Amino acid sequence: MKQEQWCVRVPVREGEPMRRQLLSDGVLDTSLKPIRDGAFLLFPVTEPARGTERWECETNVKPTPLPRHDLVGGIAIMQDDDAEAAEILLTSRPSIHTVLHAETPVSGEYRTRAFRVLAGVPVTATECTEYGMRFKIDLEAAYFSARLANERQRVVSLMKEGERVCDMFSGVGPFAIALAEKAGIVFAGDINPGAVLLMEENIRLNRCHNVIPMLADALHLGDVLTEDSFDRIIMNLPMSPVPFFETAVRLVRPGGTIHLYAMQEDEGEYREMIEGYPCTITGERQVRSYSAAQHHAVYDIIRTIE
Ligand SMILES: C[S@@+](CC[C@H](N)C(=O)[O-])C[C@H]1O[C@@H](n2cnc3c(N)ncnc32)[C@H](O)[C@@H]1O
């Protein structure tokens, strides 16, 4: 049977890194095998994005297509409430211990979701690895997205050794722990006690002696941390960053950088707000698509040297 499929094309020698990246982005269609086309490999993906193409394939479709899912550590998350499909998924992927159905979208102050167990071990906790780091997570207790793995590495690549960093909305600590590799010190705060507990475990697990976890409302960080002292600020609360931007500008030193994450429909939606401060935007890029209308964007911002 012939069918059309969205694929990402890469030279064969770049196949494995691309497979890992697509897997960590949660877009690799694991129900289909990669396709060899001369010197290239085509990886079937579950959603079209920049750089994907339509490809007609006929011979490599496995008999039972797997249901669509996101993978976080040993947990598969299905949008469909289909226990039969969940069992198929569980039995065909030995690394999956639990299949969950997301009953609500990401919501509330803690940015969490409610889940129901469809198959496997009845837990919402798991461990995942990202660029050699290990993270304990509990999907119902605290936010975590594996789709930001490459973005965290992009920020690491921009850093100088010994930087003083503040992660204002750190969750279970993936940014703080990734950046700790180069930073002198990272202050990492979150308002969710469950997230801070997991962050403490992850700091221990990854032996990051330079990360200071804090149970803190980001609005008040300016009262406890030294103003004008940070080389870099991470602001990953993309649904509502505006009330916190003033604090970020207070904390960062002149010439230091703020990475502001924001959910937006059109490019440049936050430019006017940012330009109301003594700041210069040095870059704006799309990190990932979020829904048909919105994408998760990052603005790289430098505090102006007056
Ligand atoms: C989108 S998550 C980002 C987590 C983490 N940076 C990551 O990439 O996985 C936003 C986090 O901000 C936290 N949060 C929400 N409001 C906050 C506030 N006023 N102060 C501190 N943290 C807050 C939530 O609990 C949540 O863990």
mmCIF file of C-alpha atoms and ligand atoms in Angstrom:
data_model
loop_
_atom_site.group_PDB
_atom_site.id
_atom_site.type_symbol
_atom_site.label_atom_id
_atom_site.label_comp_id
_atom_site.label_asym_id
_atom_site.label_seq_id
_atom_site.Cartn_x
_atom_site.Cartn_y
_atom_site.Cartn_z
ATOM 1 C CA MET A 1 0.000 0.000 0.000
ATOM 2 C CA LYS A 2 1.290 3.463 -0.872
ATOM 3 C CA GLN A 3 0.997 6.383 1.496
ATOM 4 C CA GLU A 4 2.320 9.923 1.741
ATOM 5 C CA GLN A 5 4.384 10.798 4.778
ATOM 6 C CA TRP A 6 6.114 13.914 6.159
ATOM 7 C CA CYS A 7 9.846 13.280 6.395
ATOM 8 C CA VAL A 8 13.072 15.030 7.383
ATOM 9 C CA ARG A 9 15.914 14.364 4.914
ATOM 10 C CA VAL A 10 19.546 14.236 6.089
ATOM 11 C CA PRO A 11 22.815 12.822 4.706
ATOM 12 C CA VAL A 12 23.328 9.267 5.991
ATOM 13 C CA ARG A 13 26.272 10.259 8.244
ATOM 14 C CA GLU A 14 24.024 12.732 10.084
ATOM 15 C CA GLY A 15 21.324 10.094 10.580
ATOM 16 C CA GLU A 16 21.878 9.120 14.230
ATOM 17 C CA PRO A 17 22.148 12.696 15.658
ATOM 18 C CA MET A 18 19.001 13.644 13.745
ATOM 19 C CA ARG A 19 17.141 10.526 14.957
ATOM 20 C CA ARG A 20 18.020 11.428 18.561
ATOM 21 C CA GLN A 21 16.996 15.059 18.084
ATOM 22 C CA LEU A 22 13.627 14.139 16.527
ATOM 23 C CA LEU A 23 13.057 11.605 19.317
ATOM 24 C CA SER A 24 13.829 14.187 21.998
ATOM 25 C CA ASP A 25 11.580 16.728 20.198
ATOM 26 C CA GLY A 26 8.809 14.091 20.341
ATOM 27 C CA VAL A 27 8.137 14.283 16.570
ATOM 28 C CA LEU A 28 9.773 11.092 15.248
ATOM 29 C CA ASP A 29 7.084 8.765 13.867
ATOM 30 C CA THR A 30 8.266 5.522 15.453
ATOM 31 C CA SER A 31 5.546 3.524 13.695
ATOM 32 C CA LEU A 32 7.546 3.827 10.461
ATOM 33 C CA LYS A 33 11.134 2.919 9.669
ATOM 34 C CA PRO A 34 13.583 5.507 8.254
ATOM 35 C CA ILE A 35 13.775 5.381 4.453
ATOM 36 C CA ARG A 36 17.089 5.150 2.557
ATOM 37 C CA ASP A 37 17.246 7.327 -0.574
ATOM 38 C CA GLY A 38 20.741 7.154 -2.105
ATOM 39 C CA ALA A 39 23.120 9.129 0.128
ATOM 40 C CA PHE A 40 20.215 10.359 2.290
ATOM 41 C CA LEU A 41 18.007 9.072 5.070
ATOM 42 C CA LEU A 42 14.405 10.206 5.424
ATOM 43 C CA PHE A 43 12.975 10.163 8.943
ATOM 44 C CA PRO A 44 9.159 9.983 9.101
ATOM 45 C CA VAL A 45 7.801 12.690 11.441
ATOM 46 C CA THR A 46 4.412 13.134 13.087
ATOM 47 C CA GLU A 47 4.007 16.806 12.237
ATOM 48 C CA PRO A 48 5.259 19.005 9.420
ATOM 49 C CA ALA A 49 7.806 21.671 10.336
ATOM 50 C CA ARG A 50 10.390 23.776 8.520
ATOM 51 C CA GLY A 51 12.644 21.500 6.436
ATOM 52 C CA THR A 52 10.185 18.584 6.132
ATOM 53 C CA GLU A 53 8.953 17.213 2.817
ATOM 54 C CA ARG A 54 6.234 14.858 1.564
ATOM 55 C CA TRP A 55 7.482 11.412 0.604
ATOM 56 C CA GLU A 56 5.633 8.499 -0.892
ATOM 57 C CA CYS A 57 6.488 5.201 0.758
ATOM 58 C CA GLU A 58 5.070 1.762 0.239
ATOM 59 C CA THR A 59 7.266 -1.046 1.486
ATOM 60 C CA ASN A 60 8.251 -0.139 5.003
ATOM 61 C CA VAL A 61 4.961 0.397 6.782
ATOM 62 C CA LYS A 62 4.821 -1.913 9.801
ATOM 63 C CA PRO A 63 1.587 -3.922 10.109
ATOM 64 C CA THR A 64 0.237 -2.125 13.199
ATOM 65 C CA PRO A 65 0.814 1.635 13.253
ATOM 66 C CA LEU A 66 1.477 2.900 16.767
ATOM 67 C CA PRO A 67 -0.848 5.540 18.232
ATOM 68 C CA ARG A 68 0.445 9.128 18.333
ATOM 69 C CA HIS A 69 2.209 9.917 21.563
ATOM 70 C CA ASP A 70 4.826 12.068 23.280
ATOM 71 C CA LEU A 71 7.617 10.308 25.087
ATOM 72 C CA VAL A 72 9.059 11.541 28.413
ATOM 73 C CA GLY A 73 11.510 9.073 29.924
ATOM 74 C CA GLY A 74 9.597 5.787 30.288
ATOM 75 C CA ILE A 75 6.181 7.438 29.983
ATOM 76 C CA ALA A 76 4.181 7.782 26.777
ATOM 77 C CA ILE A 77 1.480 10.472 26.739
ATOM 78 C CA MET A 78 -1.428 9.935 24.360
ATOM 79 C CA GLN A 79 -3.942 12.623 23.451
ATOM 80 C CA ASP A 80 -6.482 9.902 22.553
ATOM 81 C CA ASP A 81 -8.295 8.185 25.410
ATOM 82 C CA ASP A 82 -7.818 4.706 23.904
ATOM 83 C CA ALA A 83 -6.819 1.903 26.305
ATOM 84 C CA GLU A 84 -6.502 -0.681 23.507
ATOM 85 C CA ALA A 85 -4.060 1.482 21.552
ATOM 86 C CA ALA A 86 -2.174 2.157 24.797
ATOM 87 C CA GLU A 87 -1.646 -1.595 25.316
ATOM 88 C CA ILE A 88 -0.253 -1.918 21.775
ATOM 89 C CA LEU A 89 2.131 0.949 22.487
ATOM 90 C CA LEU A 90 3.227 -0.563 25.793
ATOM 91 C CA THR A 91 3.959 -3.983 24.318
ATOM 92 C CA SER A 92 5.804 -2.697 21.270
ATOM 93 C CA ARG A 93 8.215 -0.371 23.145
ATOM 94 C CA PRO A 94 10.151 -2.090 25.953
ATOM 95 C CA SER A 95 11.442 1.279 27.253
ATOM 96 C CA ILE A 96 7.867 2.464 28.016
ATOM 97 C CA HIS A 97 6.620 1.506 31.492
ATOM 98 C CA THR A 98 3.443 3.634 31.556
ATOM 99 C CA VAL A 99 0.998 5.073 29.034
ATOM 100 C CA LEU A 100 -0.946 8.127 30.200
ATOM 101 C CA HIS A 101 -3.824 10.096 28.763
ATOM 102 C CA ALA A 102 -3.593 13.859 29.299
ATOM 103 C CA GLU A 103 -6.981 14.822 30.724
ATOM 104 C CA THR A 104 -6.312 18.565 30.848
ATOM 105 C CA PRO A 105 -4.046 20.947 28.973
ATOM 106 C CA VAL A 106 -1.047 22.468 30.778
ATOM 107 C CA SER A 107 -2.686 24.922 33.161
ATOM 108 C CA GLY A 108 -2.616 26.798 36.467
ATOM 109 C CA GLU A 109 0.194 28.622 38.208
ATOM 110 C CA TYR A 110 2.341 25.463 38.376
ATOM 111 C CA ARG A 111 1.818 24.735 34.640
ATOM 112 C CA THR A 112 0.871 21.095 35.253
ATOM 113 C CA ARG A 113 -1.635 18.657 33.738
ATOM 114 C CA ALA A 114 -3.930 15.952 35.117
ATOM 115 C CA PHE A 115 -3.398 12.443 33.741
ATOM 116 C CA ARG A 116 -5.165 9.099 33.731
ATOM 117 C CA VAL A 117 -3.247 5.835 33.442
ATOM 118 C CA LEU A 118 -4.232 3.914 30.289
ATOM 119 C CA ALA A 119 -1.723 1.057 30.524
ATOM 120 C CA GLY A 120 1.316 -0.158 32.451
ATOM 121 C CA VAL A 121 2.605 0.854 35.888
ATOM 122 C CA PRO A 122 0.237 3.418 37.488
ATOM 123 C CA VAL A 123 2.726 6.267 38.027
ATOM 124 C CA THR A 124 3.327 9.763 36.695
ATOM 125 C CA ALA A 125 6.990 9.809 37.795
ATOM 126 C CA THR A 126 9.900 8.750 35.621
ATOM 127 C CA GLU A 127 13.501 9.611 34.865
ATOM 128 C CA CYS A 128 14.791 10.918 31.576
ATOM 129 C CA THR A 129 18.187 11.761 30.176
ATOM 130 C CA GLU A 130 19.073 14.836 28.176
ATOM 131 C CA TYR A 131 22.563 15.439 26.762
ATOM 132 C CA GLY A 132 24.077 13.185 29.457
ATOM 133 C CA MET A 133 22.133 14.812 32.322
ATOM 134 C CA ARG A 134 19.547 12.859 34.345
ATOM 135 C CA PHE A 135 16.241 14.335 35.438
ATOM 136 C CA LYS A 136 13.711 12.885 37.858
ATOM 137 C CA ILE A 137 10.319 14.193 36.916
ATOM 138 C CA ASP A 138 6.728 13.762 37.986
ATOM 139 C CA LEU A 139 4.426 14.940 35.239
ATOM 140 C CA GLU A 140 1.504 15.582 37.567
ATOM 141 C CA ALA A 141 3.586 17.378 40.234
ATOM 142 C CA ALA A 142 5.707 19.706 38.095
ATOM 143 C CA TYR A 143 6.170 20.957 34.553
ATOM 144 C CA PHE A 144 8.738 19.344 32.282
ATOM 145 C CA SER A 145 9.190 19.438 28.506
ATOM 146 C CA ALA A 146 11.837 17.437 26.670
ATOM 147 C CA ARG A 147 11.223 19.625 23.619
ATOM 148 C CA LEU A 148 13.434 22.407 24.995
ATOM 149 C CA ALA A 149 16.580 20.238 25.143
ATOM 150 C CA ASN A 150 18.197 21.843 22.104
ATOM 151 C CA GLU A 151 17.292 25.348 23.274
ATOM 152 C CA ARG A 152 19.031 24.741 26.607
ATOM 153 C CA GLN A 153 22.180 23.699 24.719
ATOM 154 C CA ARG A 154 21.945 26.818 22.544
ATOM 155 C CA VAL A 155 22.023 28.980 25.676
ATOM 156 C CA VAL A 156 24.994 26.986 27.069
ATOM 157 C CA SER A 157 26.837 27.650 23.804
ATOM 158 C CA LEU A 158 26.355 31.429 24.268
ATOM 159 C CA MET A 159 27.778 31.439 27.820
ATOM 160 C CA LYS A 160 31.221 32.354 29.064
ATOM 161 C CA GLU A 161 32.857 30.334 31.865
ATOM 162 C CA GLY A 162 32.010 31.503 35.384
ATOM 163 C CA GLU A 163 28.814 33.424 34.643
ATOM 164 C CA ARG A 164 26.386 34.377 37.386
ATOM 165 C CA VAL A 165 22.977 33.070 36.285
ATOM 166 C CA CYS A 166 19.397 33.346 37.559
ATOM 167 C CA ASP A 167 16.700 30.914 36.337
ATOM 168 C CA MET A 168 13.481 32.596 37.496
ATOM 169 C CA PHE A 169 11.032 29.763 36.666
ATOM 170 C CA SER A 170 13.205 26.689 36.985
ATOM 171 C CA GLY A 171 10.706 23.832 37.363
ATOM 172 C CA VAL A 172 12.614 20.596 38.091
ATOM 173 C CA GLY A 173 15.836 22.353 37.057
ATOM 174 C CA PRO A 174 16.631 21.388 33.445
ATOM 175 C CA PHE A 175 17.873 24.882 32.415
ATOM 176 C CA ALA A 176 19.704 25.512 35.703
ATOM 177 C CA ILE A 177 21.473 22.137 35.612
ATOM 178 C CA ALA A 178 22.397 22.399 31.913
ATOM 179 C CA LEU A 179 23.805 25.924 32.417
ATOM 180 C CA ALA A 180 25.694 24.902 35.585
ATOM 181 C CA GLU A 181 28.294 23.252 33.357
ATOM 182 C CA LYS A 182 29.694 26.693 32.462
ATOM 183 C CA ALA A 183 28.261 28.951 35.156
ATOM 184 C CA GLY A 184 30.039 30.055 38.326
ATOM 185 C CA ILE A 185 26.728 30.027 40.187
ATOM 186 C CA VAL A 186 23.067 29.497 39.242
ATOM 187 C CA PHE A 187 20.191 30.706 41.429
ATOM 188 C CA ALA A 188 17.139 28.649 40.441
ATOM 189 C CA GLY A 189 13.700 29.534 41.786
ATOM 190 C CA ASP A 190 10.197 28.155 41.406
ATOM 191 C CA ILE A 191 6.928 28.805 43.231
ATOM 192 C CA ASN A 192 5.872 25.113 43.132
ATOM 193 C CA PRO A 193 7.199 23.185 46.197
ATOM 194 C CA GLY A 194 6.901 19.880 44.288
ATOM 195 C CA ALA A 195 9.084 21.234 41.483
ATOM 196 C CA VAL A 196 11.719 22.511 43.954
ATOM 197 C CA LEU A 197 11.894 19.091 45.692
ATOM 198 C CA LEU A 198 12.515 17.391 42.342
ATOM 199 C CA MET A 199 15.044 20.081 41.419
ATOM 200 C CA GLU A 200 16.951 19.354 44.649
ATOM 201 C CA GLU A 201 17.031 15.643 43.721
ATOM 202 C CA ASN A 202 18.218 16.501 40.211
ATOM 203 C CA ILE A 203 20.956 18.780 41.530
ATOM 204 C CA ARG A 204 22.215 15.875 43.675
ATOM 205 C CA LEU A 205 21.835 13.371 40.835
ATOM 206 C CA ASN A 206 23.927 15.528 38.498
ATOM 207 C CA ARG A 207 26.357 16.714 41.229
ATOM 208 C CA CYS A 208 25.805 20.392 40.491
ATOM 209 C CA HIS A 209 27.405 22.050 43.510
ATOM 210 C CA ASN A 210 26.938 25.493 41.990
ATOM 211 C CA VAL A 211 23.106 25.461 41.699
ATOM 212 C CA ILE A 212 21.142 27.083 44.553
ATOM 213 C CA PRO A 213 17.494 25.919 44.581
ATOM 214 C CA MET A 214 14.957 28.389 45.968
ATOM 215 C CA LEU A 215 11.233 28.115 46.713
ATOM 216 C CA ALA A 216 10.437 31.635 45.586
ATOM 217 C CA ASP A 217 7.940 33.829 43.793
ATOM 218 C CA ALA A 218 9.895 35.380 40.924
ATOM 219 C CA LEU A 219 8.143 38.699 41.572
ATOM 220 C CA HIS A 220 10.138 39.036 44.828
ATOM 221 C CA LEU A 221 13.574 37.892 43.624
ATOM 222 C CA GLY A 222 14.626 41.534 43.387
ATOM 223 C CA ASP A 223 14.223 41.748 47.204
ATOM 224 C CA VAL A 224 16.576 38.841 47.985
ATOM 225 C CA LEU A 225 19.128 38.733 45.141
ATOM 226 C CA THR A 226 21.635 41.463 44.330
ATOM 227 C CA GLU A 227 20.488 43.936 41.697
ATOM 228 C CA ASP A 228 22.604 44.611 38.586
ATOM 229 C CA SER A 229 24.675 41.510 39.327
ATOM 230 C CA PHE A 230 23.628 38.714 36.926
ATOM 231 C CA ASP A 231 25.317 37.936 33.607
ATOM 232 C CA ARG A 232 22.332 35.936 32.384
ATOM 233 C CA ILE A 233 18.654 35.520 33.293
ATOM 234 C CA ILE A 234 16.373 32.704 32.087
ATOM 235 C CA MET A 235 12.668 33.612 31.998
ATOM 236 C CA ASN A 236 10.742 30.532 30.890
ATOM 237 C CA LEU A 237 7.148 31.295 31.832
ATOM 238 C CA PRO A 238 5.994 31.734 28.241
ATOM 239 C CA MET A 239 2.253 32.216 28.847
ATOM 240 C CA SER A 240 2.686 35.255 31.128
ATOM 241 C CA PRO A 241 6.196 36.744 31.202
ATOM 242 C CA VAL A 242 5.201 40.437 31.235
ATOM 243 C CA PRO A 243 4.717 41.053 35.016
ATOM 244 C CA PHE A 244 8.168 39.582 35.708
ATOM 245 C CA PHE A 245 10.249 41.406 33.123
ATOM 246 C CA GLU A 246 10.880 44.411 35.361
ATOM 247 C CA THR A 247 12.457 42.105 38.000
ATOM 248 C CA ALA A 248 14.667 40.504 35.340
ATOM 249 C CA VAL A 249 15.890 43.942 34.213
ATOM 250 C CA ARG A 250 16.616 44.888 37.849
ATOM 251 C CA LEU A 251 18.689 41.737 38.403
ATOM 252 C CA VAL A 252 20.746 41.644 35.189
ATOM 253 C CA ARG A 253 23.924 43.730 34.984
ATOM 254 C CA PRO A 254 24.327 46.328 32.223
ATOM 255 C CA GLY A 255 25.618 44.349 29.218
ATOM 256 C CA GLY A 256 24.143 41.094 30.621
ATOM 257 C CA THR A 257 21.589 38.938 28.778
ATOM 258 C CA ILE A 258 17.939 38.023 29.423
ATOM 259 C CA HIS A 259 16.412 35.079 27.526
ATOM 260 C CA LEU A 260 12.687 35.829 27.520
ATOM 261 C CA TYR A 261 10.457 32.931 26.414
ATOM 262 C CA ALA A 262 6.993 33.807 25.157
ATOM 263 C CA MET A 263 4.050 32.110 23.503
ATOM 264 C CA GLN A 264 3.014 34.180 20.487
ATOM 265 C CA GLU A 265 1.012 34.010 17.283
ATOM 266 C CA ASP A 266 3.016 36.517 15.264
ATOM 267 C CA GLU A 267 6.671 37.443 15.253
ATOM 268 C CA GLY A 268 7.641 40.439 17.354
ATOM 269 C CA GLU A 269 4.586 40.530 19.664
ATOM 270 C CA TYR A 270 6.741 41.361 22.703
ATOM 271 C CA ARG A 271 9.087 43.880 21.065
ATOM 272 C CA GLU A 272 7.139 46.947 22.167
ATOM 273 C CA MET A 273 7.022 45.777 25.807
ATOM 274 C CA ILE A 274 10.766 45.005 25.849
ATOM 275 C CA GLU A 275 11.727 48.262 24.170
ATOM 276 C CA GLY A 276 10.011 50.167 26.985
ATOM 277 C CA TYR A 277 13.022 49.160 29.135
ATOM 278 C CA PRO A 278 16.743 50.030 28.801
ATOM 279 C CA CYS A 279 17.236 46.941 26.641
ATOM 280 C CA THR A 280 18.236 45.915 23.114
ATOM 281 C CA ILE A 281 16.828 42.818 21.410
ATOM 282 C CA THR A 282 19.683 40.948 19.739
ATOM 283 C CA GLY A 283 17.650 38.019 18.437
ATOM 284 C CA GLU A 284 14.197 36.470 18.230
ATOM 285 C CA ARG A 285 13.626 32.888 17.194
ATOM 286 C CA GLN A 286 10.997 30.198 17.222
ATOM 287 C CA VAL A 287 11.868 27.405 19.676
ATOM 288 C CA ARG A 288 8.988 25.041 18.789
ATOM 289 C CA SER A 289 5.463 25.175 17.482
ATOM 290 C CA TYR A 290 2.899 24.947 20.284
ATOM 291 C CA SER A 291 -0.444 24.808 18.509
ATOM 292 C CA ALA A 292 -1.803 25.566 15.059
ATOM 293 C CA ALA A 293 -1.796 29.284 15.915
ATOM 294 C CA GLN A 294 0.931 29.771 18.522
ATOM 295 C CA HIS A 295 4.641 29.148 18.780
ATOM 296 C CA HIS A 296 7.085 29.211 21.687
ATOM 297 C CA ALA A 297 9.561 31.985 20.919
ATOM 298 C CA VAL A 298 12.706 33.240 22.617
ATOM 299 C CA TYR A 299 13.930 36.833 22.645
ATOM 300 C CA ASP A 300 17.618 37.327 23.435
ATOM 301 C CA ILE A 301 17.856 40.723 25.123
ATOM 302 C CA ILE A 302 20.844 42.738 26.336
ATOM 303 C CA ARG A 303 20.514 45.341 29.067
ATOM 304 C CA THR A 304 21.844 48.554 27.650
ATOM 305 C CA ILE A 305 25.060 49.983 29.118
ATOM 306 C CA GLU A 306 24.068 53.537 30.058
HETATM 307 C C1 LIG B 1 6.877 26.580 31.764
HETATM 308 S S1 LIG B 1 7.456 26.030 33.328
HETATM 309 C C2 LIG B 1 9.204 26.077 33.026
HETATM 310 C C3 LIG B 1 9.993 25.141 33.867
HETATM 311 C C4 LIG B 1 11.449 24.955 33.448
HETATM 312 N N1 LIG B 1 12.129 26.217 33.213
HETATM 313 C C5 LIG B 1 11.564 24.065 32.244
HETATM 314 O O1 LIG B 1 12.010 24.521 31.175
HETATM 315 O O2 LIG B 1 11.204 22.882 32.355
HETATM 316 C C6 LIG B 1 7.172 27.446 34.334
HETATM 317 C C7 LIG B 1 7.474 27.242 35.797
HETATM 318 O O3 LIG B 1 7.259 28.503 36.460
HETATM 319 C C8 LIG B 1 6.730 28.272 37.743
HETATM 320 N N2 LIG B 1 6.081 29.521 38.188
HETATM 321 C C9 LIG B 1 4.870 30.028 37.860
HETATM 322 N N3 LIG B 1 4.668 31.223 38.441
HETATM 323 C C10 LIG B 1 5.797 31.499 39.151
HETATM 324 C C11 LIG B 1 6.207 32.589 39.962
HETATM 325 N N4 LIG B 1 5.410 33.646 40.177
HETATM 326 N N5 LIG B 1 7.433 32.545 40.515
HETATM 327 C C12 LIG B 1 8.250 31.468 40.333
HETATM 328 N N6 LIG B 1 7.908 30.404 39.592
HETATM 329 C C13 LIG B 1 6.698 30.415 38.994
HETATM 330 C C14 LIG B 1 5.810 27.078 37.588
HETATM 331 O O4 LIG B 1 5.631 26.402 38.805
HETATM 332 C C15 LIG B 1 6.593 26.247 36.528
HETATM 333 O O5 LIG B 1 7.392 25.272 37.149
#
